[in-house]
Short mmCIF file of C-alpha atoms in Angstrom, two decimals:
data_model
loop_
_atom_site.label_atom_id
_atom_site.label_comp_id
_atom_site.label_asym_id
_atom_site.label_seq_id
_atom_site.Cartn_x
_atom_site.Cartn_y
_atom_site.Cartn_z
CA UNK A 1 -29.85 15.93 -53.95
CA UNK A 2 -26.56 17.73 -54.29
CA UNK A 3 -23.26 15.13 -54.09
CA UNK A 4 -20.72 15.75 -51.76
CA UNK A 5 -16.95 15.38 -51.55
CA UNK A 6 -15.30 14.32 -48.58
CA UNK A 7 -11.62 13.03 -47.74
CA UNK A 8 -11.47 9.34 -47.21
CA UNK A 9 -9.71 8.84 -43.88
CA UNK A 10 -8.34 10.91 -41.25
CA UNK A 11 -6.26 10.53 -38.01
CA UNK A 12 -6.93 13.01 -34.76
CA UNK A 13 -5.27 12.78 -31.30
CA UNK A 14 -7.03 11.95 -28.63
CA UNK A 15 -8.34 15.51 -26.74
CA UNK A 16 -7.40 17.71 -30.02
CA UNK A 17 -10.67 18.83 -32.24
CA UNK A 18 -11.05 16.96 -35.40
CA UNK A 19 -11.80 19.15 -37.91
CA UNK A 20 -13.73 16.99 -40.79
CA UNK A 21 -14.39 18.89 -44.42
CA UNK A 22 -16.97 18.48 -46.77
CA UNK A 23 -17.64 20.27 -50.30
CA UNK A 24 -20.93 20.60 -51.72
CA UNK A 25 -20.61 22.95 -54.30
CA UNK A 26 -24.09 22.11 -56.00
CA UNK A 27 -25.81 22.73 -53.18
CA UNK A 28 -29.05 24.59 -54.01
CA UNK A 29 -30.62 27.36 -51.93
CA UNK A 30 -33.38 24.90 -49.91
CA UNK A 31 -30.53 21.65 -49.18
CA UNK A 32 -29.52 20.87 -45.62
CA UNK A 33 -26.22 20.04 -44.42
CA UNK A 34 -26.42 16.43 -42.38
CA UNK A 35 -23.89 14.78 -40.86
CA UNK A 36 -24.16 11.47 -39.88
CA UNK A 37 -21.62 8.89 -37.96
CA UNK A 38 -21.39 5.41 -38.03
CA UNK A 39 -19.57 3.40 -35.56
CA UNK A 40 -18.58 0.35 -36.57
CA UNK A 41 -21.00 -2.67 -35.94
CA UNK A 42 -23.94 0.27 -35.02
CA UNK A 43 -26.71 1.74 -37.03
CA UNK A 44 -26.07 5.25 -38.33
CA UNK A 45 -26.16 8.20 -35.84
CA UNK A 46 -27.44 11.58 -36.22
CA UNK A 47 -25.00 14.43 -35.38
CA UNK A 48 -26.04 18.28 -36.58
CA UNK A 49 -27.41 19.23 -39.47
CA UNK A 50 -27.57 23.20 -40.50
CA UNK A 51 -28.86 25.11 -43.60
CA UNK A 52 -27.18 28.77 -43.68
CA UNK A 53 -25.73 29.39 -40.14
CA UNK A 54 -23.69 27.96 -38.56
CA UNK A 55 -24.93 25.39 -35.68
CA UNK A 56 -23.47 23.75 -32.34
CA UNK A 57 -24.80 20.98 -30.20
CA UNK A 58 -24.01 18.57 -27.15
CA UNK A 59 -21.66 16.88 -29.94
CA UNK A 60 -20.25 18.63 -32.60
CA UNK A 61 -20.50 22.31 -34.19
CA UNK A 62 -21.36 22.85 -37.94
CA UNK A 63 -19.42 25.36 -39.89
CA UNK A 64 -21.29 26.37 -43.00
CA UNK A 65 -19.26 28.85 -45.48
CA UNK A 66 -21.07 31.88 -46.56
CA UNK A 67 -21.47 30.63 -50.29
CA UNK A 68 -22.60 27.04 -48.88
CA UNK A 69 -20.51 25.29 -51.25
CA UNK A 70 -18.51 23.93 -48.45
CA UNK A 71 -18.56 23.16 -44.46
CA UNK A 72 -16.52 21.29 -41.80
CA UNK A 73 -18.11 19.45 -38.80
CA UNK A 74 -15.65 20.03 -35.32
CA UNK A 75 -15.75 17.59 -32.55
CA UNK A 76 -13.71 19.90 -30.53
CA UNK A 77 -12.09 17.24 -28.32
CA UNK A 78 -12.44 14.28 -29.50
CA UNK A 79 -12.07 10.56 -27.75
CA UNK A 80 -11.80 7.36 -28.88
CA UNK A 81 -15.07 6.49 -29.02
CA UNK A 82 -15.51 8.90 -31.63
CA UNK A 83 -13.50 6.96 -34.37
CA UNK A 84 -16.13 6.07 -37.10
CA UNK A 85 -17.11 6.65 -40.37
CA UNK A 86 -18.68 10.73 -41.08
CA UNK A 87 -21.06 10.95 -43.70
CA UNK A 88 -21.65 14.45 -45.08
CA UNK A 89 -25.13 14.43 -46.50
CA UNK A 90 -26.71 17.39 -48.65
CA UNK A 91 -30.91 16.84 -48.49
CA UNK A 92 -33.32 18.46 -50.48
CA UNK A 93 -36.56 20.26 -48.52
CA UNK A 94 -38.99 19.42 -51.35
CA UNK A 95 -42.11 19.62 -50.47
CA UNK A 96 -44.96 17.09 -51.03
CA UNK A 97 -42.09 14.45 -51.61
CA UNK A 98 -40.69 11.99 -50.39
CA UNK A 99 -37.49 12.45 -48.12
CA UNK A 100 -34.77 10.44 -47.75
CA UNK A 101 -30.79 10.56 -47.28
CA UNK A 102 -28.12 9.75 -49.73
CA UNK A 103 -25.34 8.09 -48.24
CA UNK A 104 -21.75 8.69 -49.98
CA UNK A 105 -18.61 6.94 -48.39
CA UNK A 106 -17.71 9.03 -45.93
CA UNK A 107 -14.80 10.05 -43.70
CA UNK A 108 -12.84 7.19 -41.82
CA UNK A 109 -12.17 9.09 -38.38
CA UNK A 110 -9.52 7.07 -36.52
CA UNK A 111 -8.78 9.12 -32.68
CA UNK A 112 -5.79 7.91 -31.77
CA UNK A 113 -3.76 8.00 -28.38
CA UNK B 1 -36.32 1.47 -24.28
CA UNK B 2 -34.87 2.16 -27.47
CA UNK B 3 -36.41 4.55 -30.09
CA UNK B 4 -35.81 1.98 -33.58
CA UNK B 5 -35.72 -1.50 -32.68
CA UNK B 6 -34.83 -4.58 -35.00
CA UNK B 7 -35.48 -7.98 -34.74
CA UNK B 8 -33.55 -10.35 -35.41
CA UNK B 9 -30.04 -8.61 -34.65
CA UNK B 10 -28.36 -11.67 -36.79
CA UNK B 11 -30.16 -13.70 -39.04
CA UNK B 12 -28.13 -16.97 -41.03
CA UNK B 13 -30.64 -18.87 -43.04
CA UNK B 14 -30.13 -20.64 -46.43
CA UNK B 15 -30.56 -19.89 -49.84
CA UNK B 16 -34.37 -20.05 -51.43
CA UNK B 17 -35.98 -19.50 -47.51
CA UNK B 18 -37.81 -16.95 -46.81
CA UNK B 19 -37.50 -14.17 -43.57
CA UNK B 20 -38.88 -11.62 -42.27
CA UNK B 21 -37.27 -8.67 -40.18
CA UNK B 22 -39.23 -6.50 -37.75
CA UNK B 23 -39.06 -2.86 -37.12
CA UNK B 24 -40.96 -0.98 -34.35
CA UNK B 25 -39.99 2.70 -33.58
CA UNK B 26 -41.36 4.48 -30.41
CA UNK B 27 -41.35 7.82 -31.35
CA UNK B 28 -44.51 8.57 -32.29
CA UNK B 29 -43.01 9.11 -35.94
CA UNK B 30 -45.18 9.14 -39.47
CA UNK B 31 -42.23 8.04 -41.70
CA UNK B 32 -39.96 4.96 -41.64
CA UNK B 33 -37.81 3.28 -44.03
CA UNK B 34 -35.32 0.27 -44.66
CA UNK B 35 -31.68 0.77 -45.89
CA UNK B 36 -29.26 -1.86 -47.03
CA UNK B 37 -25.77 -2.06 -46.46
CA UNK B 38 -23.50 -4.22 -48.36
CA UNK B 39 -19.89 -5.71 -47.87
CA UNK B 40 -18.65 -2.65 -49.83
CA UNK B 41 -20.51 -0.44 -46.65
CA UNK B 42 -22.52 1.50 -48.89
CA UNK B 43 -25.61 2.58 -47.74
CA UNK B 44 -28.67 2.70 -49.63
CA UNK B 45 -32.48 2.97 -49.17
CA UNK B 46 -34.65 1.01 -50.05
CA UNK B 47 -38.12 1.71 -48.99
CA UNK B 48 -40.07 4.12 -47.35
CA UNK B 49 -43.34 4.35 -45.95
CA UNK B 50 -45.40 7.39 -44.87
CA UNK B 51 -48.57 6.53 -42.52
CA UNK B 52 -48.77 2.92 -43.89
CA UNK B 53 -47.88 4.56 -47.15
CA UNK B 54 -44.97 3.46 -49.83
CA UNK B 55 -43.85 6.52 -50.71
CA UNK B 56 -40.06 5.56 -52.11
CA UNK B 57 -39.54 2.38 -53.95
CA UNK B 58 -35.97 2.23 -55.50
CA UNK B 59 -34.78 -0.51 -57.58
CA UNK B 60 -35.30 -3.29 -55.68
CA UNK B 61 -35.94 -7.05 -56.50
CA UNK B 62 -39.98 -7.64 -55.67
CA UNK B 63 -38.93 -10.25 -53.73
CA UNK B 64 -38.43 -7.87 -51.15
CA UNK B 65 -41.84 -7.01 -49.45
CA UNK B 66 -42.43 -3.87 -46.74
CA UNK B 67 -45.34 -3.99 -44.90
CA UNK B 68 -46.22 -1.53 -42.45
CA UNK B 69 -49.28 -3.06 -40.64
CA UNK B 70 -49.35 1.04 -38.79
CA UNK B 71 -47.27 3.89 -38.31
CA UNK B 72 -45.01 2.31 -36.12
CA UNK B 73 -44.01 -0.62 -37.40
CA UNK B 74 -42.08 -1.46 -40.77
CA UNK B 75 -41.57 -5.19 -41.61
CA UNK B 76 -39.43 -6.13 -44.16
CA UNK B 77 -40.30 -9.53 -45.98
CA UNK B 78 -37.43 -10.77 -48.22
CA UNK B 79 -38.30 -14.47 -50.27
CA UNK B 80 -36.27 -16.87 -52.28
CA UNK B 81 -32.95 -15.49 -50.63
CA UNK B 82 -30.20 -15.50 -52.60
CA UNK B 83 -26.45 -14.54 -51.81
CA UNK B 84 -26.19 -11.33 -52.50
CA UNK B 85 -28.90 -10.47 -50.11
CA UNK B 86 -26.38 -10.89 -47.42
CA UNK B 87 -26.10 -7.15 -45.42
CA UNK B 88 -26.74 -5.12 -42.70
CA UNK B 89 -30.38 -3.91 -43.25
CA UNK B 90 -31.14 -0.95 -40.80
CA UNK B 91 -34.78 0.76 -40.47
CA UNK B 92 -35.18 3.95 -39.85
CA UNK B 93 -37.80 6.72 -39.20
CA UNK B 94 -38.64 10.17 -39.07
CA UNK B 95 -41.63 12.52 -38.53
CA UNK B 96 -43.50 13.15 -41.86
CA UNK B 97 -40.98 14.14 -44.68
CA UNK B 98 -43.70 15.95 -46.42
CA UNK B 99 -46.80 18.44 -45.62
CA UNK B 100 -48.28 21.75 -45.18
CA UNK B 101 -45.73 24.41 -44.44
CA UNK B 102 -42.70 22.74 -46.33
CA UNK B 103 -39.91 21.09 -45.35
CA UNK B 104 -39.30 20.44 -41.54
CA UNK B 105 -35.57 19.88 -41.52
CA UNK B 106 -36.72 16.25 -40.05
CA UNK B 107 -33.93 14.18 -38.43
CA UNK B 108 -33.86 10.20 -39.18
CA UNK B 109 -32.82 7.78 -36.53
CA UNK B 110 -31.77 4.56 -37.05
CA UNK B 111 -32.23 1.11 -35.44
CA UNK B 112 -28.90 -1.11 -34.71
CA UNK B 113 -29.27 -3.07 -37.54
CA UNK B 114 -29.72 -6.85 -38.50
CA UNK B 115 -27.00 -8.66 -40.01
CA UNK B 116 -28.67 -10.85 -42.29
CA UNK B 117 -26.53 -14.08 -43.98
CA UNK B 118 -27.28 -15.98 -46.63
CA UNK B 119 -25.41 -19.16 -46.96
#
């Protein structure tokens, strides 16, 4: 699986979108995009995941650059109960093995009021 | 009715005894797994079982035992604890990882964890 890069920490106000980067600029052509959260004390949480375009849920939208080699999850208005640790995962689509996800250290997200 | 379940939540036991943790997920999911987390917060699987299967095995100490007695549950046995097994373990599962048609962009949910100490 391709490694990713992401800052270690970042602050957000309360009801402004928090904008979190990732590079991934091994990325081959069949790795997804995961993002992950982990509050603290709390198993981790799925968010979005994506592979070329770019993707929007109840929580969060996935921006995926053209090349791949780089994307940024938005919480558009985030809340305090969004601080927690991002993880930016890259996962390969191999068929006929086995699966898994590659934790790196992540983004500290701290919302603040 | 949660969809990954863990049992114990917190777990303090001595050095050389041996525990088990239980995992049950309710999603009707082929795949599940066990992660570790240590005091450092990195997170890192360990096992992985498809239908009953081991399908990942990392470097782990054999004192650490899955057992999957069916597809929906995941028990991890863990003897002669030492120390340094002290850490979050989570379980986690997903539907198959593998099969006809490729790769099915499959999601992995987690249980809550159990905070396992070793003193």
């Amino acid at each position: 699986d391709a490694k990713t890069t992401q800052p270690p920490s970042m602050d957000c106000a309360e009801g402004r979108a928090a904008n979190l980067p990732c590079n991934h600029s091994t990325i081959s052509g069949n790795e997804y995009v995961y993002w992950y959260r982990q509050i603290h004390s709390q198993g981790p949480q799925y968010i979005i995941h994506g592979l070329k375009n770019n993707e929007t849920n109840e929580m969060a939208s996935l921006i995926i650059t053209e090349d791949r080699k780089s994307s940024t999850l938005i919480l558009p208005h985030a809340t305090l109960r969004d601080t927690a640790v991002y993880y930016c995962i890259v996962r390969a689509s191999n068929t006929g093995t086995a699966s898994k996800l590659t934790f790196g250290t992540g983004t500290r997200l701290q919302v603040t009021l | 009715d949660t969809a990954v379940s863990q049992t114990p939540k917190y777990l303090v036991t001595q050095m050389g005894n041996d525990k088990s943790i239980k995992c049950e997920q309710n999603l009707g999911h082929d795949t599940m797994y066990w992660y570790k987390q240590d005091s450092k917060k990195f997170l890192k699987i360990m096992f992985s079982y498809n239908n009953k299967e081991l399908i990942i095995n990392e470097t782990v100490p054999n004192r650490f035992s899955p057992k999957s007695p069916d597809k929906a549950h995941l028990n991890l046995h863990i003897n002669s604890l030492e120390l340094g097994d002290s850490a979050v373990y989570f379980c986690a599962s997903s539907r198959a990882s593998y099969g006809g048609g490729g790769f099915r962009g499959n999601t992995i949910y987690f249980g809550e964890g159990s905070w396992l100490t070793v003193v």
